[in-house]
Each structure stands twice: as structure tokens, then as C-alpha cells.
CSV table of C-alpha atoms and ligand atoms in Angstrom, one decimal:
chain,number,residue,atom,x,y,z
A,25,MET,CA,10.2,24.1,9.6
A,26,ASP,CA,12.8,22.6,7.3
A,27,LEU,CA,11.7,21.6,3.9
A,28,GLU,CA,15.1,20.4,2.7
A,29,LEU,CA,15.9,16.7,2.7
A,30,THR,CA,19.0,15.8,4.7
A,31,ASP,CA,22.1,14.4,2.9
A,32,GLU,CA,21.2,10.9,4.1
A,33,GLN,CA,17.6,11.3,2.8
A,34,ARG,CA,18.8,12.5,-0.6
A,35,LEU,CA,21.1,9.5,-0.8
A,36,ILE,CA,18.2,7.2,0.1
A,37,SER,CA,16.1,8.7,-2.6
A,38,GLU,CA,18.8,8.6,-5.3
A,39,SER,CA,19.8,5.0,-4.6
A,40,ALA,CA,16.1,4.0,-4.6
A,41,ARG,CA,15.7,5.8,-8.0
A,42,GLU,CA,18.8,3.9,-9.3
A,43,PHE,CA,17.4,0.6,-8.0
A,44,ALA,CA,14.0,1.2,-9.5
A,45,ASP,CA,15.4,2.1,-12.9
A,46,LYS,CA,17.8,-0.8,-13.0
A,47,GLU,CA,15.8,-3.6,-11.4
A,48,ILE,CA,12.1,-2.8,-11.7
A,49,VAL,CA,11.5,-0.7,-14.9
A,50,PRO,CA,12.9,-3.3,-17.3
A,51,ARG,CA,10.5,-5.9,-16.1
A,52,VAL,CA,7.3,-3.9,-15.7
A,53,ARG,CA,5.7,-4.2,-19.1
A,54,ASP,CA,6.3,-7.9,-19.5
A,55,ASN,CA,5.1,-8.7,-16.0
A,56,ASP,CA,2.0,-6.5,-16.6
A,57,ARG,CA,1.2,-8.2,-19.9
A,58,ALA,CA,1.7,-11.7,-18.5
A,59,GLU,CA,-0.1,-10.8,-15.3
A,60,ARG,CA,2.9,-12.4,-13.6
A,61,PHE,CA,3.7,-11.9,-9.9
A,62,ASP,CA,7.5,-11.4,-9.9
A,63,ARG,CA,8.8,-13.3,-6.8
A,64,GLU,CA,12.4,-12.7,-7.9
A,65,LEU,CA,11.8,-8.9,-7.8
A,66,ALA,CA,10.3,-9.2,-4.3
A,67,SER,CA,13.4,-11.0,-3.1
A,68,LYS,CA,15.6,-8.3,-4.7
A,69,MET,CA,13.7,-5.7,-2.9
A,70,GLY,CA,14.2,-7.6,0.3
A,71,GLU,CA,17.9,-7.9,-0.3
A,72,VAL,CA,18.3,-4.1,-0.5
A,73,GLY,CA,16.1,-3.6,2.6
A,74,TYR,CA,13.0,-2.2,1.0
A,75,LEU,CA,10.7,-4.7,2.6
A,76,GLY,CA,11.5,-3.6,6.2
A,77,ALA,CA,12.8,-0.1,5.8
A,78,PRO,CA,11.3,1.4,8.9
A,79,VAL,CA,11.6,-1.8,11.0
A,80,SER,CA,14.2,-1.8,13.7
A,81,GLU,CA,17.6,-3.2,12.8
A,82,ASP,CA,17.2,-5.6,15.8
A,83,TYR,CA,14.6,-7.5,13.8
A,84,GLY,CA,16.3,-7.4,10.4
A,85,GLY,CA,14.9,-4.0,9.2
A,86,ARG,CA,16.8,-0.9,8.1
A,87,GLY,CA,15.7,1.3,11.0
A,88,LEU,CA,14.9,4.2,8.7
A,89,ASP,CA,12.6,7.1,9.6
A,90,TYR,CA,9.2,7.4,7.9
A,91,VAL,CA,10.3,10.2,5.6
A,92,GLY,CA,13.2,8.0,4.4
A,93,TYR,CA,10.7,5.1,3.9
A,94,ALA,CA,8.4,7.4,1.8
A,95,LEU,CA,11.4,8.3,-0.4
A,96,ILE,CA,11.9,4.7,-1.2
A,97,VAL,CA,8.3,3.9,-1.7
A,98,GLU,CA,7.9,6.9,-4.1
A,99,GLN,CA,10.7,5.6,-6.3
A,100,VAL,CA,9.3,2.0,-6.3
A,101,GLY,CA,5.8,3.5,-7.0
A,102,ARG,CA,7.2,5.5,-10.0
A,103,ALA,CA,8.6,2.3,-11.5
A,104,ASP,CA,5.7,-0.1,-10.7
A,105,SER,CA,2.7,0.0,-8.4
A,106,ALA,CA,2.6,-3.8,-8.3
A,107,ALA,CA,6.1,-3.8,-6.8
A,108,ARG,CA,5.1,-0.9,-4.5
A,109,THR,CA,2.1,-2.9,-3.3
A,110,VAL,CA,4.5,-5.7,-2.2
A,111,VAL,CA,6.5,-3.1,-0.2
A,112,SER,CA,3.3,-1.5,1.3
A,113,VAL,CA,1.7,-4.8,2.3
A,114,GLN,CA,4.8,-6.5,3.5
A,115,THR,CA,6.4,-3.5,5.3
A,116,SER,CA,3.5,-1.4,6.5
A,117,LEU,CA,0.7,-3.8,7.1
A,118,VAL,CA,2.4,-7.0,8.0
A,119,CYS,CA,5.9,-6.1,9.5
A,120,GLY,CA,4.6,-2.9,11.0
A,121,SER,CA,1.8,-4.7,12.8
A,122,ILE,CA,4.1,-7.5,14.1
A,123,GLU,CA,6.6,-5.0,15.3
A,124,GLN,CA,4.0,-2.8,17.1
A,125,TRP,CA,1.8,-5.5,18.5
A,126,GLY,CA,3.9,-8.7,18.5
A,127,THR,CA,5.5,-10.6,21.4
A,128,GLU,CA,9.2,-11.0,21.4
A,129,PRO,CA,9.0,-14.6,20.1
A,130,GLN,CA,6.6,-13.5,17.3
A,131,LYS,CA,8.9,-10.7,16.3
A,132,ARG,CA,11.9,-13.1,16.3
A,133,GLU,CA,10.0,-15.7,14.4
A,134,TRP,CA,8.7,-13.6,11.6
A,135,LEU,CA,10.3,-10.2,11.2
A,136,PRO,CA,13.9,-11.2,10.0
A,137,ARG,CA,12.4,-13.5,7.3
A,138,LEU,CA,9.8,-10.9,6.2
A,139,CYS,CA,12.3,-8.0,6.1
A,140,SER,CA,14.8,-10.0,4.0
A,141,GLY,CA,12.1,-11.1,1.6
A,142,GLU,CA,12.7,-14.8,2.4
A,143,ALA,CA,9.0,-15.0,3.4
A,144,LEU,CA,6.1,-12.9,2.3
A,145,GLY,CA,3.1,-11.9,4.4
A,146,CYS,CA,-0.5,-10.7,3.7
A,147,PHE,CA,-3.1,-8.8,5.6
A,148,GLY,CA,-6.5,-10.5,5.8
A,149,LEU,CA,-9.0,-7.9,6.9
A,150,THR,CA,-11.4,-7.4,4.0
A,151,GLU,CA,-14.1,-10.1,3.3
A,152,PRO,CA,-16.7,-10.7,0.5
A,153,ASP,CA,-19.3,-8.8,2.6
A,154,THR,CA,-17.1,-6.6,4.7
A,155,GLY,CA,-15.1,-3.7,3.1
A,156,SER,CA,-15.4,-0.2,4.5
A,157,ASP,CA,-17.3,-1.4,7.6
A,158,ALA,CA,-14.2,-3.4,8.8
A,159,ALA,CA,-15.5,-3.9,12.3
A,160,ASN,CA,-18.4,-5.9,11.1
A,161,LEU,CA,-16.4,-8.8,9.7
A,162,ARG,CA,-17.8,-12.4,9.6
A,163,THR,CA,-14.8,-14.6,10.1
A,164,ARG,CA,-15.1,-16.3,13.5
A,165,ALA,CA,-12.5,-17.4,16.0
A,166,LYS,CA,-13.7,-20.1,18.4
A,167,LYS,CA,-11.8,-21.0,21.5
A,168,SER,CA,-10.5,-24.5,21.6
A,169,ASP,CA,-8.2,-26.3,24.0
A,170,GLY,CA,-4.9,-24.3,23.9
A,171,GLY,CA,-5.8,-22.4,20.8
A,172,TRP,CA,-8.4,-21.1,18.4
A,173,VAL,CA,-10.3,-22.4,15.4
A,174,LEU,CA,-10.8,-20.0,12.5
A,175,ASN,CA,-13.6,-20.1,9.9
A,176,GLY,CA,-14.4,-17.6,7.2
A,177,ASN,CA,-13.4,-16.0,3.9
A,178,LYS,CA,-11.2,-13.1,3.0
A,179,MET,CA,-11.4,-11.2,-0.2
A,180,TRP,CA,-9.1,-8.9,-2.3
A,181,ILE,CA,-6.0,-9.9,-0.3
A,182,SER,CA,-2.8,-8.7,-1.9
A,183,LEU,CA,0.0,-11.4,-1.8
A,184,GLY,CA,-2.6,-13.9,-0.5
A,185,ASN,CA,-1.5,-16.7,-2.8
A,186,VAL,CA,2.2,-16.2,-2.3
A,187,ALA,CA,2.4,-15.4,1.4
A,188,GLU,CA,3.8,-17.7,4.1
A,189,VAL,CA,2.0,-16.0,6.9
A,190,ALA,CA,-1.4,-14.2,6.9
A,191,LEU,CA,-2.6,-11.7,9.5
A,192,ILE,CA,-6.2,-12.9,9.9
A,193,PHE,CA,-8.7,-10.7,11.7
A,194,ALA,CA,-11.6,-12.6,13.2
A,195,GLN,CA,-14.5,-12.1,15.6
A,196,THR,CA,-14.2,-13.9,18.9
A,197,GLU,CA,-17.5,-12.5,20.4
A,198,PRO,CA,-20.0,-11.0,17.9
A,199,ASP,CA,-22.0,-9.2,20.6
A,200,LYS,CA,-18.9,-7.1,21.5
A,201,LYS,CA,-18.7,-5.8,17.9
A,202,HIS,CA,-15.2,-4.2,17.2
A,203,LYS,CA,-14.1,-4.9,20.8
A,204,GLY,CA,-14.4,-8.7,20.1
A,205,LEU,CA,-12.0,-8.7,17.2
A,206,ALA,CA,-8.7,-10.4,17.4
A,207,CYS,CA,-5.8,-10.8,15.0
A,208,PHE,CA,-3.9,-14.0,14.4
A,209,LEU,CA,-0.6,-14.8,12.7
A,210,VAL,CA,-1.6,-17.8,10.6
A,211,PRO,CA,0.9,-19.9,8.6
A,212,THR,CA,-0.6,-20.3,5.2
A,213,ALA,CA,0.4,-23.9,5.1
A,214,SER,CA,-2.1,-24.6,7.9
A,215,ASP,CA,-4.7,-27.3,7.3
A,216,GLY,CA,-7.9,-25.7,6.1
A,217,PHE,CA,-6.2,-22.6,4.7
A,218,SER,CA,-6.7,-22.3,1.0
A,219,THR,CA,-6.5,-19.5,-1.6
A,220,GLN,CA,-7.7,-18.7,-5.0
A,221,GLU,CA,-6.2,-16.2,-7.5
A,222,ILE,CA,-8.3,-13.3,-8.6
A,223,HIS,CA,-7.8,-12.4,-12.3
A,224,GLY,CA,-9.3,-9.9,-14.7
A,225,LYS,CA,-8.2,-6.8,-12.8
A,226,LEU,CA,-8.2,-3.4,-14.5
A,227,GLY,CA,-4.7,-2.7,-13.2
A,228,LEU,CA,-2.0,-4.0,-10.8
A,229,ARG,CA,-2.0,-7.0,-13.1
A,230,SER,CA,1.3,-8.3,-11.8
A,231,SER,CA,0.3,-7.9,-8.2
A,232,ASP,CA,-1.0,-11.1,-6.6
A,233,THR,CA,-4.5,-10.9,-5.4
A,234,ALA,CA,-6.4,-13.7,-3.5
A,235,GLU,CA,-9.6,-14.9,-2.1
A,236,ILE,CA,-8.8,-16.8,1.1
A,237,SER,CA,-10.9,-19.6,2.7
A,238,LEU,CA,-10.4,-20.6,6.3
A,239,ASP,CA,-12.0,-23.9,7.0
A,240,ALA,CA,-11.5,-24.9,10.6
A,241,VAL,CA,-8.0,-23.6,10.7
A,242,GLU,CA,-6.4,-24.3,14.1
A,243,VAL,CA,-3.9,-22.0,15.6
A,244,PRO,CA,-2.3,-22.0,19.1
A,245,ASP,CA,-2.9,-19.2,21.6
A,246,SER,CA,0.6,-17.9,20.9
A,247,ALA,CA,-0.6,-17.0,17.3
A,248,MET,CA,-2.7,-14.1,18.6
A,249,LEU,CA,-1.2,-10.7,17.8
A,250,GLY,CA,-2.1,-8.4,20.7
A,251,GLU,CA,-4.9,-9.4,23.0
A,252,ILE,CA,-8.5,-10.5,22.5
A,253,GLY,CA,-10.3,-7.3,21.6
A,254,ASP,CA,-7.2,-5.6,20.2
A,255,GLY,CA,-7.9,-6.8,16.6
A,256,PHE,CA,-9.6,-3.6,15.4
A,257,LYS,CA,-6.8,-1.4,16.8
A,258,VAL,CA,-4.2,-3.7,15.2
A,259,ALA,CA,-6.1,-3.2,11.8
A,260,MET,CA,-6.5,0.6,12.2
A,261,SER,CA,-2.9,1.1,13.3
A,262,ALA,CA,-1.7,-1.0,10.4
A,263,LEU,CA,-3.8,1.1,8.0
A,264,ASP,CA,-2.3,4.3,9.4
A,265,LYS,CA,1.0,2.9,8.1
A,266,GLY,CA,-0.3,1.3,4.9
A,267,ARG,CA,-2.2,4.4,3.8
A,268,TYR,CA,0.9,6.4,4.2
A,269,SER,CA,2.8,4.1,1.9
A,270,VAL,CA,0.0,4.0,-0.7
A,271,ALA,CA,0.2,7.9,-0.7
A,272,ALA,CA,3.9,7.8,-1.1
A,273,GLY,CA,3.7,5.4,-4.0
A,274,CYS,CA,1.1,7.7,-5.6
A,275,VAL,CA,3.5,10.6,-5.4
A,276,GLY,CA,5.8,8.4,-7.5
A,277,ILE,CA,3.0,7.9,-10.1
A,278,CYS,CA,2.5,11.6,-10.3
A,279,ASP,CA,6.2,12.1,-10.7
A,280,GLY,CA,6.4,9.5,-13.4
A,281,CYS,CA,3.6,11.2,-15.2
A,282,VAL,CA,5.4,14.5,-15.1
A,283,GLU,CA,8.7,13.0,-16.3
A,284,ALA,CA,7.1,11.0,-19.1
A,285,SER,CA,5.0,14.0,-20.3
A,286,VAL,CA,7.9,16.5,-20.3
A,287,SER,CA,10.1,14.0,-22.2
A,288,TYR,CA,7.4,13.1,-24.7
A,289,SER,CA,6.2,16.7,-25.3
A,290,LYS,CA,9.7,17.8,-26.1
A,291,GLU,CA,10.2,15.0,-28.7
A,292,ARG,CA,6.8,15.0,-30.3
A,293,LYS,CA,6.3,17.6,-33.0
A,294,GLN,CA,3.1,18.9,-34.4
A,295,PHE,CA,2.7,22.0,-36.6
A,296,ASP,CA,6.5,21.8,-37.0
A,297,VAL,CA,7.3,22.5,-33.3
A,298,PRO,CA,7.6,20.2,-30.2
A,299,ILE,CA,4.2,20.0,-28.6
A,300,ALA,CA,5.9,21.3,-25.4
A,301,SER,CA,5.7,24.7,-27.1
A,302,PHE,CA,2.0,24.8,-26.8
A,303,GLN,CA,0.5,26.7,-23.8
A,304,LEU,CA,-2.2,24.1,-23.3
A,305,VAL,CA,0.4,21.3,-23.1
A,306,GLN,CA,2.4,23.3,-20.6
A,307,ALA,CA,-0.7,23.9,-18.6
A,308,MET,CA,-1.3,20.1,-18.3
A,309,ILE,CA,2.3,19.6,-17.2
A,310,ALA,CA,2.0,22.4,-14.7
A,311,ASP,CA,-1.2,20.9,-13.3
A,312,MET,CA,0.6,17.6,-12.7
A,313,ILE,CA,3.6,19.2,-11.1
A,314,VAL,CA,1.3,21.1,-8.6
A,315,LYS,CA,-0.5,17.9,-7.7
A,316,ARG,CA,2.8,15.9,-7.3
A,317,ASP,CA,4.4,18.6,-5.1
A,318,ALA,CA,1.3,19.1,-2.9
A,319,ALA,CA,0.9,15.3,-2.5
A,320,ARG,CA,4.6,14.9,-1.6
A,321,MET,CA,4.4,17.7,1.0
A,322,LEU,CA,1.3,16.0,2.6
A,323,VAL,CA,3.2,12.7,2.7
A,324,PHE,CA,6.2,14.4,4.3
A,325,ARG,CA,3.9,16.1,6.9
A,326,ALA,CA,2.4,12.7,7.9
A,327,GLY,CA,5.8,11.1,7.9
A,328,ALA,CA,7.3,13.8,10.1
A,329,LEU,CA,4.5,13.3,12.7
A,330,LYS,CA,5.1,9.6,12.6
A,331,ASP,CA,8.8,10.2,13.2
A,332,GLN,CA,8.0,12.3,16.2
A,333,GLY,CA,5.7,9.7,17.6
A,334,LYS,CA,2.7,12.0,17.3
A,335,PRO,CA,-0.9,11.1,16.2
A,336,SER,CA,-1.0,11.1,12.4
A,337,THR,CA,-4.3,9.3,11.5
A,338,ILE,CA,-5.9,12.4,10.1
A,339,GLU,CA,-2.9,13.7,8.3
A,340,THR,CA,-2.3,10.3,6.8
A,341,SER,CA,-5.9,10.2,5.5
A,342,ILE,CA,-5.4,13.6,4.0
A,343,ALA,CA,-2.2,12.5,2.3
A,344,LYS,CA,-3.8,9.3,1.1
A,345,LEU,CA,-6.9,11.0,-0.2
A,346,TYR,CA,-5.0,13.7,-2.0
A,347,ALA,CA,-2.2,11.6,-3.4
A,348,THR,CA,-4.3,8.8,-4.7
A,349,GLU,CA,-6.9,11.1,-6.4
A,350,SER,CA,-4.0,13.1,-7.8
A,351,ALA,CA,-2.3,10.0,-9.2
A,352,VAL,CA,-5.5,9.1,-11.1
A,353,GLU,CA,-5.8,12.7,-12.4
A,354,CYS,CA,-2.1,13.0,-13.4
A,355,ALA,CA,-2.2,9.6,-15.2
A,356,ASN,CA,-5.3,10.7,-17.1
A,357,THR,CA,-3.7,14.0,-18.0
A,358,ALA,CA,-0.4,12.3,-19.0
A,359,ILE,CA,-2.3,10.2,-21.4
A,360,GLN,CA,-3.8,13.3,-22.9
A,361,VAL,CA,-0.3,14.8,-23.4
A,362,HIS,CA,0.8,11.6,-25.1
A,363,GLY,CA,-2.2,11.4,-27.4
A,364,GLY,CA,-2.6,8.0,-29.1
A,365,SER,CA,0.8,6.9,-27.9
A,366,GLY,CA,-0.4,7.2,-24.4
A,367,TYR,CA,-3.1,4.6,-25.0
A,368,VAL,CA,-0.7,1.7,-25.6
A,369,ASP,CA,2.0,0.3,-23.3
A,370,ASP,CA,5.0,1.6,-25.2
A,371,TYR,CA,4.9,4.4,-22.6
A,372,PRO,CA,4.1,3.9,-18.9
A,373,VAL,CA,1.2,6.3,-18.7
A,374,GLU,CA,-1.7,4.0,-19.6
A,375,ARG,CA,-0.4,1.6,-16.9
A,376,TYR,CA,-0.2,4.4,-14.5
A,377,LEU,CA,-3.9,5.1,-15.0
A,378,ARG,CA,-4.9,1.5,-14.6
A,379,ASP,CA,-2.6,1.0,-11.6
A,380,ALA,CA,-3.6,4.2,-9.9
A,381,ARG,CA,-7.3,3.5,-10.0
A,382,VAL,CA,-7.2,0.9,-7.2
A,383,THR,CA,-5.4,3.2,-4.8
A,384,THR,CA,-8.6,5.3,-4.3
A,385,LEU,CA,-10.3,2.0,-3.3
A,386,TYR,CA,-7.9,-0.2,-1.3
A,387,GLU,CA,-6.6,0.6,2.2
A,388,GLY,CA,-9.8,2.7,2.7
A,389,THR,CA,-11.7,4.3,-0.2
A,390,SER,CA,-11.5,8.1,-0.8
A,391,GLN,CA,-15.0,8.3,0.7
A,392,ILE,CA,-13.8,6.7,4.0
A,393,GLN,CA,-10.8,9.1,4.1
A,394,LYS,CA,-13.2,12.0,3.7
A,395,LEU,CA,-15.4,10.7,6.5
A,396,ILE,CA,-12.4,10.3,8.8
A,397,ILE,CA,-11.3,13.9,8.0
A,398,GLY,CA,-14.9,15.2,8.3
A,399,ARG,CA,-15.5,13.5,11.6
A,400,ASP,CA,-12.4,15.0,13.1
A,401,ALA,CA,-13.4,18.5,11.9
A,402,THR,CA,-17.0,18.4,13.0
A,403,GLY,CA,-17.0,15.9,15.9
A,404,ILE,CA,-19.9,14.1,14.2
A,405,ASN,CA,-19.5,10.5,13.1
A,406,ALA,CA,-21.2,10.2,9.7
A,407,MET,CA,-20.1,6.6,9.3
A,408,THR,CA,-22.8,5.3,11.6
A,409,PRO,CA,-25.9,7.0,10.2
A,410,GLY,CA,-28.3,4.4,11.7
A,411,GLN,CA,-27.2,5.1,15.3
B,18,CAA,N1,-5.2,3.4,15.5
B,18,CAA,C1,-5.5,2.8,16.7
B,18,CAA,N2,-6.8,2.7,17.1
B,18,CAA,C2,-7.7,3.2,16.4
B,18,CAA,C3,-7.4,3.9,15.2
B,18,CAA,C4,-6.1,4.0,14.8
B,18,CAA,N3,-5.8,4.7,13.7
B,18,CAA,N4,-8.6,4.4,14.7
B,18,CAA,C5,-9.6,4.0,15.5
B,18,CAA,N5,-9.0,3.3,16.5
B,18,CAA,C6,-9.8,2.8,17.6
B,18,CAA,C7,-10.6,3.8,18.3
B,18,CAA,O1,-9.8,4.5,19.3
B,18,CAA,C8,-11.7,3.1,18.9
B,18,CAA,O2,-11.3,2.5,20.1
B,18,CAA,P1,-12.2,2.3,21.4
B,18,CAA,O3,-13.2,1.3,21.0
B,18,CAA,O4,-11.3,1.8,22.5
B,18,CAA,O5,-12.9,3.6,21.7
B,18,CAA,C9,-11.9,1.9,17.9
B,18,CAA,O6,-10.7,1.8,17.2
B,18,CAA,C10,-13.1,2.2,17.0
B,18,CAA,O7,-12.8,3.3,16.2
B,18,CAA,P2,-13.8,4.1,15.3
B,18,CAA,O8,-14.9,4.6,16.2
B,18,CAA,O9,-13.1,5.1,14.5
B,18,CAA,O10,-14.4,2.9,14.4
B,18,CAA,P3,-15.5,3.0,13.3
B,18,CAA,O11,-16.2,1.7,13.3
B,18,CAA,O12,-16.4,4.3,13.5
B,18,CAA,O13,-14.9,3.3,11.9
B,18,CAA,C11,-13.6,3.2,10.0
B,18,CAA,C12,-13.8,3.0,11.5
B,18,CAA,C13,-12.8,4.5,9.8
B,18,CAA,C14,-14.8,3.3,9.0
B,18,CAA,C15,-12.8,2.0,9.7
B,18,CAA,O14,-13.6,0.9,9.8
B,18,CAA,C16,-12.1,2.0,8.4
B,18,CAA,O15,-11.0,2.6,8.2
B,18,CAA,N6,-12.6,1.3,7.4
B,18,CAA,C17,-12.0,1.1,6.1
B,18,CAA,C18,-11.3,-0.2,6.1
B,18,CAA,C19,-10.2,-0.3,5.2
B,18,CAA,O16,-9.4,0.6,5.1
B,18,CAA,N7,-10.0,-1.5,4.6
B,18,CAA,C20,-8.9,-1.7,3.8
B,18,CAA,C21,-8.5,-3.1,3.8
B,18,CAA,S1,-6.9,-3.5,3.7
B,18,CAA,C22,-6.4,-3.6,2.2
B,18,CAA,O17,-6.9,-2.9,1.3
B,18,CAA,C23,-5.2,-4.4,2.1
B,18,CAA,C24,-4.7,-5.0,0.8
B,18,CAA,O18,-4.5,-6.2,0.7
B,18,CAA,C25,-4.1,-4.0,-0.1
């Protein structure tokens, strides 16, 4: 077991840190206050290869391994979780699914433009009445001559208003339950495809979030990603990648909390000494460091398995569960270190808390991760209590 990063990985991490500090950090507060989705920043991330880092170079990606990808996502996540959400959705959920399940023409059509940031994509799984029970979705795909007609609604879709292509999961045969699901690559300019922005979010205010309506949207047979009945596996395999990137981004939040707290506690004086001199402040910093390092190790373990082509669903759920919960706890602790200053946006820590909060919800709640881990440990599926 080698716990050292390679020279190449260290370089990837350092250049991602530099990019994040130069290109992302200066924009974060204004974008957050204005609830503005920063398309220009998304393009910049595409230019440096951060939207297709693990995608093969044959399709416009950077061909990095998963540990290298996590190092990039960590730095983007430290700077801004809204930007990190762009990376996660575009790279892991959208590009990752097309690369794994797409036909050669589908890959050629979409991957180079997605990896470069010229086009954005979104992942349409969740619906108003279907969240954790993803197999039970209501969107319907009806066979037509030479294609399919899609009807339904999708909810909480990151990048939904700004995407050029949407992965839409739909049921082709309700009696077959998850075995009837299919995934379609739907251009968002299609007739009958419309979106509405969701406002008033606690955090991730500069991330685009949409409700999508599909009103008799027609797509050709060639728009299907995988085969009829593959839809659920497309979704789950995408989430194996997406959860990994959410976890890596949360390591970045934990790290940002440590950095901000160390720096602030050395500057801020009370009782004539820097508050870093107080044992209780150091204890808070130590707690954050332990969580950050443990989360990072769990991410690296899941990444190493992915790089070896081994199953990593459970290890990814463990990393996602621990890293997201740790990010919330670290952000809360970092505010405590900052006192009143941590409650306003002169420092990043209040945003860390608001932005971290969604990570224990999206791409599978903490409870779903626990049920996945518990099922693997016991052999008992607690997700279908009625059966
Ligand atoms: N990769 C490939 N296939 C997989 C898989 C994986 N990781 N996990 C399961 N499958 C396959 C199984 O092998 C099984 O196949 P067979 O039918 O051939 O046997 C099939 O899928 C069904 O698997 P399960 O029995 O595990 O399915 P389930 O219904 O019991 O439960 C669940 C699954 C874990 C609860 C799942 O529904 C789940 O993860 N739910 C949470 C959904 C979620 O994370 N939503 C997030 C939305 S996306 C988002 O937030 C995006 C955004 O915009 C930010």
C-alpha cells in the first residue's frame, strides 16, 4: 500500500489549487449573493480539462485516473461547491454515462463538446414524487414509429436550465419495474422540453437548479443510451461516479474549513493572545483535520478501486456518507472558531455550511448510503420493507 501521491498527482493537485484560487475564489461571493450561474467559469473549467478529466483523450477528455480526478474536484470544492457541482454533473453523471454506455456515434456527438465545456449536460433522474426510490419513476417513454415519445416531470435537476443535452430516465413498461427503465439523450431544444428555475435554496445559490417538463418530446431510437431495461443500471453506475465526486468535493470543504480556521485563529486576539492559543480552539481545529484526512483516505480508497476496475459501490457510499457529513460538521465547527465573523460572508465558512448541507441529500441521501452499506454487511435489503 502506497499512501504517497505520485509526482504527477502532486502536480495535478497543485495546478488545480492555483486555478481554483485564481479563477474561482475571486468570483464566489458575488455569484453567491447574486444567485448567478457563472457560465463563463464553466467554460474556463472546460478549457483546462476539468469537465472531462477521467474521460478518454479519444473523446476530448484528459484521460486521468480517478485519484487524479478527485484531486481536481477537491480543489474546486474548496473554492466553490457550485462550480464543483458543474464538474460532478458534467463529468461524472453525464460524460461518464455516455462514455460507459454510449454508442460510438453518441460518444462522438456529445463527449468532445461536453468535455470542452462548449455544451453542458444534466442528469434527469429525480422527479417530484420520486427521489430515493429511483426505480419507481413516473416519466413514461412510449414507442412510436422510429423512436420514442417522452412525457413526465423531473425535479431538482442541476444544470437543467443551462444544459444542451439531458439524460432522461423514463419507464417503457411499468410492470417490469426497474427492468423497464431506459435512458435517453434528449437535446433540450426539443419541442415539448421546457424548464423552470428553482430559487430560494439554502445554499448552492450560484448553481443552476431546474424543474423539467417533458410534454410529448419525440426522440429517435438512436437517442437511447444503452438498451431498453438498462436505464436503472445506467443511473446507478452514474451515481457510483457522481457520489465519488461529491465526496471529493466535500474533502475540499473540510480542507477549506481547516485553512480558514487556522488562519483566523492566529489573527484574532482575545484576552490579549491569538485565539489559536486556546486549547478548546485547537481541539476544534484538530477535529476538523481528523475528519478531512479520514474523508480524503476514503475517497482515495474508492478511487484506487475504480482505477483498478474493481467494484467500488460500497466503498463509494462509505466515502460519500463520511465526507458529506464531515463537511457539514467541519463547516459548523469552522463558524464556531470564527465567532460572529463566521456568520457573514466576509469569510467562506458560512457559505461552506450552506453549500455542504445539500451534499447529504443529493446523489443519494446519507440514509440511502447507510442502507446500501448495511445491506452489503447483512445481506438483508432494508430498502424494501413492504416485500
Ligand atoms: N451499478 C450497476 N448496476 C447496479 C448498481 C450499480 N452501482 N447498483 C445496483 N445495480 C443493479 C443491480 O445489480 C440490479 O440489477 P438486476 O435487476 O439485474 O439484478 C438492479 O440494479 C437493481 O438494484 P437494487 O436491487 O440495488 O435496487 P433497489 O431498488 O433495491 O435500490 C437504491 C436501489 C440504492 C435505493 C437506489 O434506488 C438509489 O441509489 N436511490 C437513490 C437515488 C439517488 O441517489 N438519487 C440521486 C439523484 S441524482 C442527483 O441528485 C443529481 C443532481 O442533479 C445533483
